mmCIF file with all atom_site columns, C-alpha atoms in Angstrom:
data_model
loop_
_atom_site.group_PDB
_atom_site.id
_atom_site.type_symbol
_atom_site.label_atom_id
_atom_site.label_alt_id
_atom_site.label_comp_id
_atom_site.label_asym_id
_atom_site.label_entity_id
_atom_site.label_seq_id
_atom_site.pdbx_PDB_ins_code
_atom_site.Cartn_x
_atom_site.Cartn_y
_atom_site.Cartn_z
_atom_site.occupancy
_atom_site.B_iso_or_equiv
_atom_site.pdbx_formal_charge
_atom_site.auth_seq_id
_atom_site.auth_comp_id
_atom_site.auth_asym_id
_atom_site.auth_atom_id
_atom_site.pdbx_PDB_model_num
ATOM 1   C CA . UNK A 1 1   ? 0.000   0.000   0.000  1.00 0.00 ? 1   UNK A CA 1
ATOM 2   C CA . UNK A 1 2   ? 1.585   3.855   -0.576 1.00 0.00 ? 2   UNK A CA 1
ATOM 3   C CA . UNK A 1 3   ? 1.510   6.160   2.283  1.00 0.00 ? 3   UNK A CA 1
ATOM 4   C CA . UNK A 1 4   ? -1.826  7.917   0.767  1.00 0.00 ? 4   UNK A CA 1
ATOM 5   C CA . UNK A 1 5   ? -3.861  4.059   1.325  1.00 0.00 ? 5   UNK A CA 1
ATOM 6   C CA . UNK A 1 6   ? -2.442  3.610   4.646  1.00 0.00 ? 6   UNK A CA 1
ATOM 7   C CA . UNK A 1 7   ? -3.216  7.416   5.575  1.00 0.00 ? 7   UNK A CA 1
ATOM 8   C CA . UNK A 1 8   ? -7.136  6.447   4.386  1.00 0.00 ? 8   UNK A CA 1
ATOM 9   C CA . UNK A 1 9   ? -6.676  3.373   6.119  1.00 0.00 ? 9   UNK A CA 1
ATOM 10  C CA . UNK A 1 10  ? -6.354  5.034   9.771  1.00 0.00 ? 10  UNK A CA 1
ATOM 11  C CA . UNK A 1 11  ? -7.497  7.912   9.532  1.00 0.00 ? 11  UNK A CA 1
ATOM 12  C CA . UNK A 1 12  ? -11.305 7.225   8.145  1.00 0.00 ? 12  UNK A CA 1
ATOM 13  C CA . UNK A 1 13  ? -12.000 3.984   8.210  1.00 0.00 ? 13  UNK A CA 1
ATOM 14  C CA . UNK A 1 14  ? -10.316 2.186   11.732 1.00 0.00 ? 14  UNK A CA 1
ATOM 15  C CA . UNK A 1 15  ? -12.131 5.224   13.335 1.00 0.00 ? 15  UNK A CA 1
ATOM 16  C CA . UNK A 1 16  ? -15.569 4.086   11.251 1.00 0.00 ? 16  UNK A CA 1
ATOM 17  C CA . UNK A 1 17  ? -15.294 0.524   12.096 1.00 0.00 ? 17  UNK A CA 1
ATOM 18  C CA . UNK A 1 18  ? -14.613 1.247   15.731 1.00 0.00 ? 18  UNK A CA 1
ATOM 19  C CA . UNK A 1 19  ? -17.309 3.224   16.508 1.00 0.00 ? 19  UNK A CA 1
ATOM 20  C CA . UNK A 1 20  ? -19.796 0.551   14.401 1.00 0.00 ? 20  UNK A CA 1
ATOM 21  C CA . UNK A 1 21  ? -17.989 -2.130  16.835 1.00 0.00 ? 21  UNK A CA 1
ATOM 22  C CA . UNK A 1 22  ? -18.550 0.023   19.710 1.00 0.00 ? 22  UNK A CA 1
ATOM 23  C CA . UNK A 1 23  ? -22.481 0.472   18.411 1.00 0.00 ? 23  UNK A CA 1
ATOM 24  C CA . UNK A 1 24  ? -22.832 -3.747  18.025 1.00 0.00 ? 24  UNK A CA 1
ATOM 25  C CA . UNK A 1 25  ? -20.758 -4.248  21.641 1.00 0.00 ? 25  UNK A CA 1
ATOM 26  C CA . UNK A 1 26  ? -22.859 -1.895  23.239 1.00 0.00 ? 26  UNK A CA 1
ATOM 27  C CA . UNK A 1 27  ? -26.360 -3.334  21.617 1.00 0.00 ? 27  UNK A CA 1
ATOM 28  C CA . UNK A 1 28  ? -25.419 -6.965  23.023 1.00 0.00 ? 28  UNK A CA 1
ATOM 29  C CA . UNK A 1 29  ? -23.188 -5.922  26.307 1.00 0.00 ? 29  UNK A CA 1
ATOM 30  C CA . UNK A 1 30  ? -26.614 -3.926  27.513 1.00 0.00 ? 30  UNK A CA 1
ATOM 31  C CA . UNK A 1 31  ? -28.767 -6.978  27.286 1.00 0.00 ? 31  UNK A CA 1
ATOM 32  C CA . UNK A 1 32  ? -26.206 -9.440  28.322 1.00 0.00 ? 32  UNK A CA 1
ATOM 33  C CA . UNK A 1 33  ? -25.725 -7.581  31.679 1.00 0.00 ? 33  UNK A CA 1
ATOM 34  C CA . UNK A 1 34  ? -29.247 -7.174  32.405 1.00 0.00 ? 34  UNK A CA 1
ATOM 35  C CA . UNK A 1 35  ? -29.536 -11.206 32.238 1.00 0.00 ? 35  UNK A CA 1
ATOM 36  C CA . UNK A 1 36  ? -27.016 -11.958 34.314 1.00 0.00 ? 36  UNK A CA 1
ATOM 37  C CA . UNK A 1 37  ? -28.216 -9.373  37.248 1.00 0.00 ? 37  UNK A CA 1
ATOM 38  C CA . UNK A 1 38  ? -32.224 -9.824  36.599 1.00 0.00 ? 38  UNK A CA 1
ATOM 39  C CA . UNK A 1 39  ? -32.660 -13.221 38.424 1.00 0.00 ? 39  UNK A CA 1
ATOM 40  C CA . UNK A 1 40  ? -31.627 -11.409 41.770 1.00 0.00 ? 40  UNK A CA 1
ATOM 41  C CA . UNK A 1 41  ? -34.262 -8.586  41.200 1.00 0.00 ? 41  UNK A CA 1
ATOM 42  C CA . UNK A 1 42  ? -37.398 -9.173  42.600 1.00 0.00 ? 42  UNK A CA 1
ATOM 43  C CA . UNK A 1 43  ? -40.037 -9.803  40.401 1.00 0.00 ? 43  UNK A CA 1
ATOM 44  C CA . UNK A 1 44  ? -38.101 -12.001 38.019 1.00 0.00 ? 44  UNK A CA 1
ATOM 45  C CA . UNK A 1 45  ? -40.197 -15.496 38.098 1.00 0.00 ? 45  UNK A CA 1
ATOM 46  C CA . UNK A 1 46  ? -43.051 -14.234 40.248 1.00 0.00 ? 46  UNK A CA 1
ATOM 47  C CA . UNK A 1 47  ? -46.149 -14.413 38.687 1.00 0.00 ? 47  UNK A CA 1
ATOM 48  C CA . UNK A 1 48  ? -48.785 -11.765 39.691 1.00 0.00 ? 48  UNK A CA 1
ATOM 49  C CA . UNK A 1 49  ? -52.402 -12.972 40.447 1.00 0.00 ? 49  UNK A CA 1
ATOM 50  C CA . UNK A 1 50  ? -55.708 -10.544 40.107 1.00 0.00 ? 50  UNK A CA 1
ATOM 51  C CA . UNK A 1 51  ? -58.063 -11.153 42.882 1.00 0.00 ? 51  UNK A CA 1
ATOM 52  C CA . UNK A 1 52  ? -61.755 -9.577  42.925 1.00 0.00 ? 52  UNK A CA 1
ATOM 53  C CA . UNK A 1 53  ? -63.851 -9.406  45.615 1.00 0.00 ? 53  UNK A CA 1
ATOM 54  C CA . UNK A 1 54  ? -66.698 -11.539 46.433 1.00 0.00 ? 54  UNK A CA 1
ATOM 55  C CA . UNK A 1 55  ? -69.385 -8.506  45.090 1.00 0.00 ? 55  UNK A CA 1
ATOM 56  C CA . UNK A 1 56  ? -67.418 -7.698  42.035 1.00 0.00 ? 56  UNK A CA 1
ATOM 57  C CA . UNK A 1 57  ? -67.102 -11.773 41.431 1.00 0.00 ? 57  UNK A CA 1
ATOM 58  C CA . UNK A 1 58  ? -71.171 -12.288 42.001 1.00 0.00 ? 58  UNK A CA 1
ATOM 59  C CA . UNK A 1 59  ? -71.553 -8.909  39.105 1.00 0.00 ? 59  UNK A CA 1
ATOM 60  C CA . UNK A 1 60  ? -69.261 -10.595 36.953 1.00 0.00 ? 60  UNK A CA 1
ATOM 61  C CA . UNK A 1 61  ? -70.752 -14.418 37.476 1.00 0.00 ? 61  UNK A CA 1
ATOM 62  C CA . UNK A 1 62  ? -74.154 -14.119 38.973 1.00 0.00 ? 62  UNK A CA 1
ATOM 63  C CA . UNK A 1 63  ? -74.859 -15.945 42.020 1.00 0.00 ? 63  UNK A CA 1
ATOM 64  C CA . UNK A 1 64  ? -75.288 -19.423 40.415 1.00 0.00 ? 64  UNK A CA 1
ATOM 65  C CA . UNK A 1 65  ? -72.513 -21.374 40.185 1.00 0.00 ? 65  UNK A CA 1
ATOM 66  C CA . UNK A 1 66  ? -70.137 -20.421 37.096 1.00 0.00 ? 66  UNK A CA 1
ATOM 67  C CA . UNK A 1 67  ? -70.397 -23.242 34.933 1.00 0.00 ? 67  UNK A CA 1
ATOM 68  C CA . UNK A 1 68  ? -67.997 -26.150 34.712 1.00 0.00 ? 68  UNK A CA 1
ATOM 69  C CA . UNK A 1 69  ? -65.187 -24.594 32.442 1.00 0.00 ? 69  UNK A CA 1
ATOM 70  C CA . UNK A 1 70  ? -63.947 -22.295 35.548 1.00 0.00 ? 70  UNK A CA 1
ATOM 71  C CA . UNK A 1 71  ? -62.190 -24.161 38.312 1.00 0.00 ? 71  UNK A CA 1
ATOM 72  C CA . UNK A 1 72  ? -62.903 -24.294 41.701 1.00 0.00 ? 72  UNK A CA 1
ATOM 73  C CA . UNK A 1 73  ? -60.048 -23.650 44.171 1.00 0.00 ? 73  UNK A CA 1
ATOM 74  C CA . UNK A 1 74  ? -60.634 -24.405 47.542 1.00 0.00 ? 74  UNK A CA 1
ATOM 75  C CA . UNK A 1 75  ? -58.126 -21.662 49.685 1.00 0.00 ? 75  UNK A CA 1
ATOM 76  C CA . UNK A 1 76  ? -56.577 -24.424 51.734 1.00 0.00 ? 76  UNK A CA 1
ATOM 77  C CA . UNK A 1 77  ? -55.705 -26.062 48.158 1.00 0.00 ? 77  UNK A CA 1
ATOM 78  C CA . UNK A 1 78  ? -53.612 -23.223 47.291 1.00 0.00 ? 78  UNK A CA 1
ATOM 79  C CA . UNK A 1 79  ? -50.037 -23.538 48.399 1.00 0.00 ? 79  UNK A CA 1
ATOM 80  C CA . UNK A 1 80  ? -48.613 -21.419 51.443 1.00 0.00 ? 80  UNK A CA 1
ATOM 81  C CA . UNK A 1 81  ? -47.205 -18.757 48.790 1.00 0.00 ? 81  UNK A CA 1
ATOM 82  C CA . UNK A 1 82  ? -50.802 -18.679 47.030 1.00 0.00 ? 82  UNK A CA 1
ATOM 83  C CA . UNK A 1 83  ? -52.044 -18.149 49.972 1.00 0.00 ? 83  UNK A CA 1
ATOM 84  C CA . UNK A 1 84  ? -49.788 -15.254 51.060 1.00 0.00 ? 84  UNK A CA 1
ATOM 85  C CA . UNK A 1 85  ? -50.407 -13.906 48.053 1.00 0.00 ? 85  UNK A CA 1
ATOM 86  C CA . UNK A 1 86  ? -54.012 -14.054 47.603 1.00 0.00 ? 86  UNK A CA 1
ATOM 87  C CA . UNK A 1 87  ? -54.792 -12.535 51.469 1.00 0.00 ? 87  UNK A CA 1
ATOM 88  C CA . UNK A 1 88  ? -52.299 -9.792  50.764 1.00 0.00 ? 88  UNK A CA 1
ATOM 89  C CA . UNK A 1 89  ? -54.228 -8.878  47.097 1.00 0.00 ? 89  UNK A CA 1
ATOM 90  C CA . UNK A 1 90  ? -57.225 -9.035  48.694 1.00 0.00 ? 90  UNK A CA 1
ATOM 91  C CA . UNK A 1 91  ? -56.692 -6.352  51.561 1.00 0.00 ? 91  UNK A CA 1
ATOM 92  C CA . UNK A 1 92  ? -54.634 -4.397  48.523 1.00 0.00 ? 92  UNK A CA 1
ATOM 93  C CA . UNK A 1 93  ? -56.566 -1.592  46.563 1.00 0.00 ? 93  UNK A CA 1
ATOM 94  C CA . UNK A 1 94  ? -55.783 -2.221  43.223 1.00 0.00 ? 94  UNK A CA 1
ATOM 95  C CA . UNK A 1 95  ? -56.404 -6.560  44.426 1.00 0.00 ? 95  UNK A CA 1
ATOM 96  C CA . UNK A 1 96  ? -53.091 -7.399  42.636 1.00 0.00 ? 96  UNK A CA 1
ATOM 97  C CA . UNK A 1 97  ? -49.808 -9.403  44.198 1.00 0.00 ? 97  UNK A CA 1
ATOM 98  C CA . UNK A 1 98  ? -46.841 -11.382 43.397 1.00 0.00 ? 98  UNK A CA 1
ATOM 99  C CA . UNK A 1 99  ? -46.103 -14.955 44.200 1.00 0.00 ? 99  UNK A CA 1
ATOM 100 C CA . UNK A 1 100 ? -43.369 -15.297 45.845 1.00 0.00 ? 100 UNK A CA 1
ATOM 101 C CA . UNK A 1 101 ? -42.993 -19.480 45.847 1.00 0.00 ? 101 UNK A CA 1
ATOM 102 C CA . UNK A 1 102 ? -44.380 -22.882 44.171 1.00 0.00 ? 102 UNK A CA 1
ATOM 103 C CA . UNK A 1 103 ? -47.224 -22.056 42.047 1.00 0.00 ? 103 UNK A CA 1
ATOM 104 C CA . UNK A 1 104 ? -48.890 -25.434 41.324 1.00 0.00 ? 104 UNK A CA 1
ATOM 105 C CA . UNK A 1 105 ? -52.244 -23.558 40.390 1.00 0.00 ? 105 UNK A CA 1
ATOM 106 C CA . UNK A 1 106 ? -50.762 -21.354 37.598 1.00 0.00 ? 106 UNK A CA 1
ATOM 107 C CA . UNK A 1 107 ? -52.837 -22.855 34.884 1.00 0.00 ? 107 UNK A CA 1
ATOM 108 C CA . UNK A 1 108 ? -55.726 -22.623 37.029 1.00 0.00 ? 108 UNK A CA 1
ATOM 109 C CA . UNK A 1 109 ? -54.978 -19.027 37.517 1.00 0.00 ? 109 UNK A CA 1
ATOM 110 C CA . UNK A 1 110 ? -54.239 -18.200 33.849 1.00 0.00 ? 110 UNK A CA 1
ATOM 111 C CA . UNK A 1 111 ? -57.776 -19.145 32.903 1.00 0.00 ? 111 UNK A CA 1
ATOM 112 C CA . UNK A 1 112 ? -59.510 -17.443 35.578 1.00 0.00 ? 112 UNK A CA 1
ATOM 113 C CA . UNK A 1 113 ? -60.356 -19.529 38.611 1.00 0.00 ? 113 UNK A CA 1
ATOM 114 C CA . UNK A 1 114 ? -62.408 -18.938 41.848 1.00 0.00 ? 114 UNK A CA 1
ATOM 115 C CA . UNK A 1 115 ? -61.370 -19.230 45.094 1.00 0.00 ? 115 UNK A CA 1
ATOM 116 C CA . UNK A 1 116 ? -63.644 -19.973 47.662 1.00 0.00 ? 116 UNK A CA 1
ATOM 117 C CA . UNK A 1 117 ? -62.223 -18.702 51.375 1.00 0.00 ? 117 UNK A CA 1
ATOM 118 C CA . UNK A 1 118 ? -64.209 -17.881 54.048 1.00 0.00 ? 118 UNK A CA 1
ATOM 119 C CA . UNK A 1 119 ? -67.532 -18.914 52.335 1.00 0.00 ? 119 UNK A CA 1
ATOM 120 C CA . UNK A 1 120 ? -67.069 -16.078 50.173 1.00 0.00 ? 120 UNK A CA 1
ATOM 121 C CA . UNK A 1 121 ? -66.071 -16.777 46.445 1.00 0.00 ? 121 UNK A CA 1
ATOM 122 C CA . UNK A 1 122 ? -63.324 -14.727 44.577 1.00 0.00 ? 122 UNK A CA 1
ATOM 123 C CA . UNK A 1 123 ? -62.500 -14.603 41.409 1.00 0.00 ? 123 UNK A CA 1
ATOM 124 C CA . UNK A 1 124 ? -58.612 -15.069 40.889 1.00 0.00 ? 124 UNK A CA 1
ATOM 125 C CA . UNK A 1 125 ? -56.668 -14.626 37.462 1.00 0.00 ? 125 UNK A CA 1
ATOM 126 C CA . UNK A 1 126 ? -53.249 -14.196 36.406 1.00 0.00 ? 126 UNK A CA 1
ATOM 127 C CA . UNK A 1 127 ? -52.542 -10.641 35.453 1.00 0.00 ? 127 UNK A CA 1
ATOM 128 C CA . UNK A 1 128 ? -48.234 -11.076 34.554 1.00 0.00 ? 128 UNK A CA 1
ATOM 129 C CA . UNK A 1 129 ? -46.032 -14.160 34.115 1.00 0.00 ? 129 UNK A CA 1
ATOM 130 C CA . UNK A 1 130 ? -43.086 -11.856 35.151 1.00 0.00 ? 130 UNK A CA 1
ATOM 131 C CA . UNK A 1 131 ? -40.886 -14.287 32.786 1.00 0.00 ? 131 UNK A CA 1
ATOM 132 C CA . UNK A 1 132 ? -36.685 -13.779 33.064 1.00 0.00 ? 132 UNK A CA 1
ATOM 133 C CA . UNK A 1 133 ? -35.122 -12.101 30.274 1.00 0.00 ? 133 UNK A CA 1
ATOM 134 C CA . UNK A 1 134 ? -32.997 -15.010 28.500 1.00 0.00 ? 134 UNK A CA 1
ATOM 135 C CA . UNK A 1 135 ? -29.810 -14.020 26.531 1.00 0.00 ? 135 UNK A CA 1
ATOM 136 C CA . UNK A 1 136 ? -27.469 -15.652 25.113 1.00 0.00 ? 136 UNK A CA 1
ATOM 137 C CA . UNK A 1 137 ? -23.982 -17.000 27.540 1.00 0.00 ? 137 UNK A CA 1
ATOM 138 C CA . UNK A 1 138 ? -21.695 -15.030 26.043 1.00 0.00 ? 138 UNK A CA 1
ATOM 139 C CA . UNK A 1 139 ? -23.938 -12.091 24.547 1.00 0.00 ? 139 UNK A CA 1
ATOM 140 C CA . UNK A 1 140 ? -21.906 -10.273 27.689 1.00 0.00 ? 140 UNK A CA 1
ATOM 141 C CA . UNK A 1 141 ? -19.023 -10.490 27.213 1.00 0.00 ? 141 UNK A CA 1
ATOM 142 C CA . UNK A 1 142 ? -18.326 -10.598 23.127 1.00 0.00 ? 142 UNK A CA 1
ATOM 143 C CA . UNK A 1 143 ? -20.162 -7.286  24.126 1.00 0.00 ? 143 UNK A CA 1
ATOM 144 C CA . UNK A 1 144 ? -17.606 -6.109  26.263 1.00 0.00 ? 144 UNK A CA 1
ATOM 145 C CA . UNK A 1 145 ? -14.964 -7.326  23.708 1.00 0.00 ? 145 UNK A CA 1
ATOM 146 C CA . UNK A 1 146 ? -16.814 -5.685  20.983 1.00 0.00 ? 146 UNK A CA 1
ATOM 147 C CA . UNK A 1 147 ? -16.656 -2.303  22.389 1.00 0.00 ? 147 UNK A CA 1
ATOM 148 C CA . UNK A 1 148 ? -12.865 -2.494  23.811 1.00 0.00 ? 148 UNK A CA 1
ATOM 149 C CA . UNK A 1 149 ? -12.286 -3.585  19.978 1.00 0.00 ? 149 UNK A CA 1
ATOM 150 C CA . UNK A 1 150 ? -14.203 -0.398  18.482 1.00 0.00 ? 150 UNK A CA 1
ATOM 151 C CA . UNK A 1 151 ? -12.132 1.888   21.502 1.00 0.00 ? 151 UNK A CA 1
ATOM 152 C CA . UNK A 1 152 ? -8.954  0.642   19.712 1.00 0.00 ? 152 UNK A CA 1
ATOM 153 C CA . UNK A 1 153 ? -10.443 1.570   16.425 1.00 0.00 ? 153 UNK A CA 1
ATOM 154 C CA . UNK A 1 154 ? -11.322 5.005   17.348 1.00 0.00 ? 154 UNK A CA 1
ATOM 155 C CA . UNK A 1 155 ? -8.001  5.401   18.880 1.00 0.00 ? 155 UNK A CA 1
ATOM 156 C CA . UNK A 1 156 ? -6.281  4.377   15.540 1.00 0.00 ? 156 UNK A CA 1
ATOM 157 C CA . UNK A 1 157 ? -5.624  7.962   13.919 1.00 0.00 ? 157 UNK A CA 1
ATOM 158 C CA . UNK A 1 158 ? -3.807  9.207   16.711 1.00 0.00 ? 158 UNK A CA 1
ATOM 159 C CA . UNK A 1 159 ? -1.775  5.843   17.597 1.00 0.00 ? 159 UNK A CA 1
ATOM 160 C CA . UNK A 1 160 ? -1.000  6.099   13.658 1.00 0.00 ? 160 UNK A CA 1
ATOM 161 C CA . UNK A 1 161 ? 0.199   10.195  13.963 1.00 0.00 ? 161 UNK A CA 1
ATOM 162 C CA . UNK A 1 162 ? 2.388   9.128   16.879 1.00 0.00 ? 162 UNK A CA 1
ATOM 163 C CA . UNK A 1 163 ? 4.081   6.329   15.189 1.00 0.00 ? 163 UNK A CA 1
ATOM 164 C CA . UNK A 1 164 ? 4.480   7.905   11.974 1.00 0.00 ? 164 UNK A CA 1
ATOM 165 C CA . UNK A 1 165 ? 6.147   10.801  14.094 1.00 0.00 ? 165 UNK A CA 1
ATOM 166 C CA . UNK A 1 166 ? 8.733   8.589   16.486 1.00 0.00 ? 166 UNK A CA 1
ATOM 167 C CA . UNK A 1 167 ? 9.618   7.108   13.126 1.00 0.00 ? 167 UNK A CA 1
ATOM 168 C CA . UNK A 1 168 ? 10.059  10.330  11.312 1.00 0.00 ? 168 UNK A CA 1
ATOM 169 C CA . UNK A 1 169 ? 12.307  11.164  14.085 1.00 0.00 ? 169 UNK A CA 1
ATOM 170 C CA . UNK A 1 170 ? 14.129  8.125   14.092 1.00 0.00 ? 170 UNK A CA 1
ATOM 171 C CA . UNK A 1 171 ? 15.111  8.964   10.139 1.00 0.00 ? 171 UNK A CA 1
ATOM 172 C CA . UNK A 1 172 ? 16.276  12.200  11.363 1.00 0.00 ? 172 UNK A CA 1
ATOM 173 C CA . UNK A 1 173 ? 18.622  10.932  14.149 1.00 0.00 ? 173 UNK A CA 1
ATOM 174 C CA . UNK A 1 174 ? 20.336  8.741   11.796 1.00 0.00 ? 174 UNK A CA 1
#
């Protein structure tokens, strides 16, 4: 290559290709670090479950029964997490709550269910999944690599200006 290629070389395009590698690095690094830290967050795996009242589950059903289709959960069926759950979501004012446990009635819950506890009946659903974000093992750190490979490449032009200069004065000294 002459001196005008290599001159192209770093000073347009290293630069251009770093900061697209830095773009990339930081597009999978971002991602990659939330999956790694997300499973100690809270809500991560919890399901949320919907409860309504025993009035707003008589509107929404009548008072006969609500037909065979719609299980029927008795409250001391529901597992000691349910449970938590459901008592906490029904003294809460919006009558949501997260599980925070086994959930052995989830696909009870995701089709609607009722709940009968205290001879009252209430109508409990599934409002979120709260699924984990999944990502790929080493989405993190070709991420990280990625964007210390594109910091290199930006840094080109002025690594190239300082060796072209130690070498001009190398040829000088001689």
């Amino acid at each position: 290559m002459s001196d005008g290629a290599d001159s192209f070389v770093f000073q347009y395009l290293a630069p251009f290709v770093g900061v697209l590698l830095i773009a990339v690095g930081i597009a999978g690094a971002v991602p990659g670090g939330y999956a790694l830290i997300e499973p100690d967050l809270e809500n991560c795996g919890n399901p949320t479950i919907g409860v309504e009242g025993p009035e707003e589950t008589a509107e929404r059903f009548g008072e006969d029964e609500p037909g065979p289709r719609l299980p029927q959960v008795a409250f001391e069926d529901l597992s000691s997490a349910e449970q938590t759950a459901f008592l906490t979501a029904v003294d809460d004012p919006v009558g949501e709550e997260q599980v925070v446990g086994s959930v052995p009635n989830a696909d009870a819950f995701r089709r609607g269910a009722i709940v009968t506890y205290e001879g009252e009946r209430y109508y409990v659903t599934l409002v979120a999944e709260n699924t984990c974000f999944a990502a790929a093992p080493l989405q993190f750190p070709l991420g990280v690599f990625a964007i210390a490979l594109g910091f290199l490449g930006v840094l080109a032009p002025p690594l190239y200006r300082r060796l072209v200069r130690l070498e001009q004065r190398a040829g000088r000294s001689e």
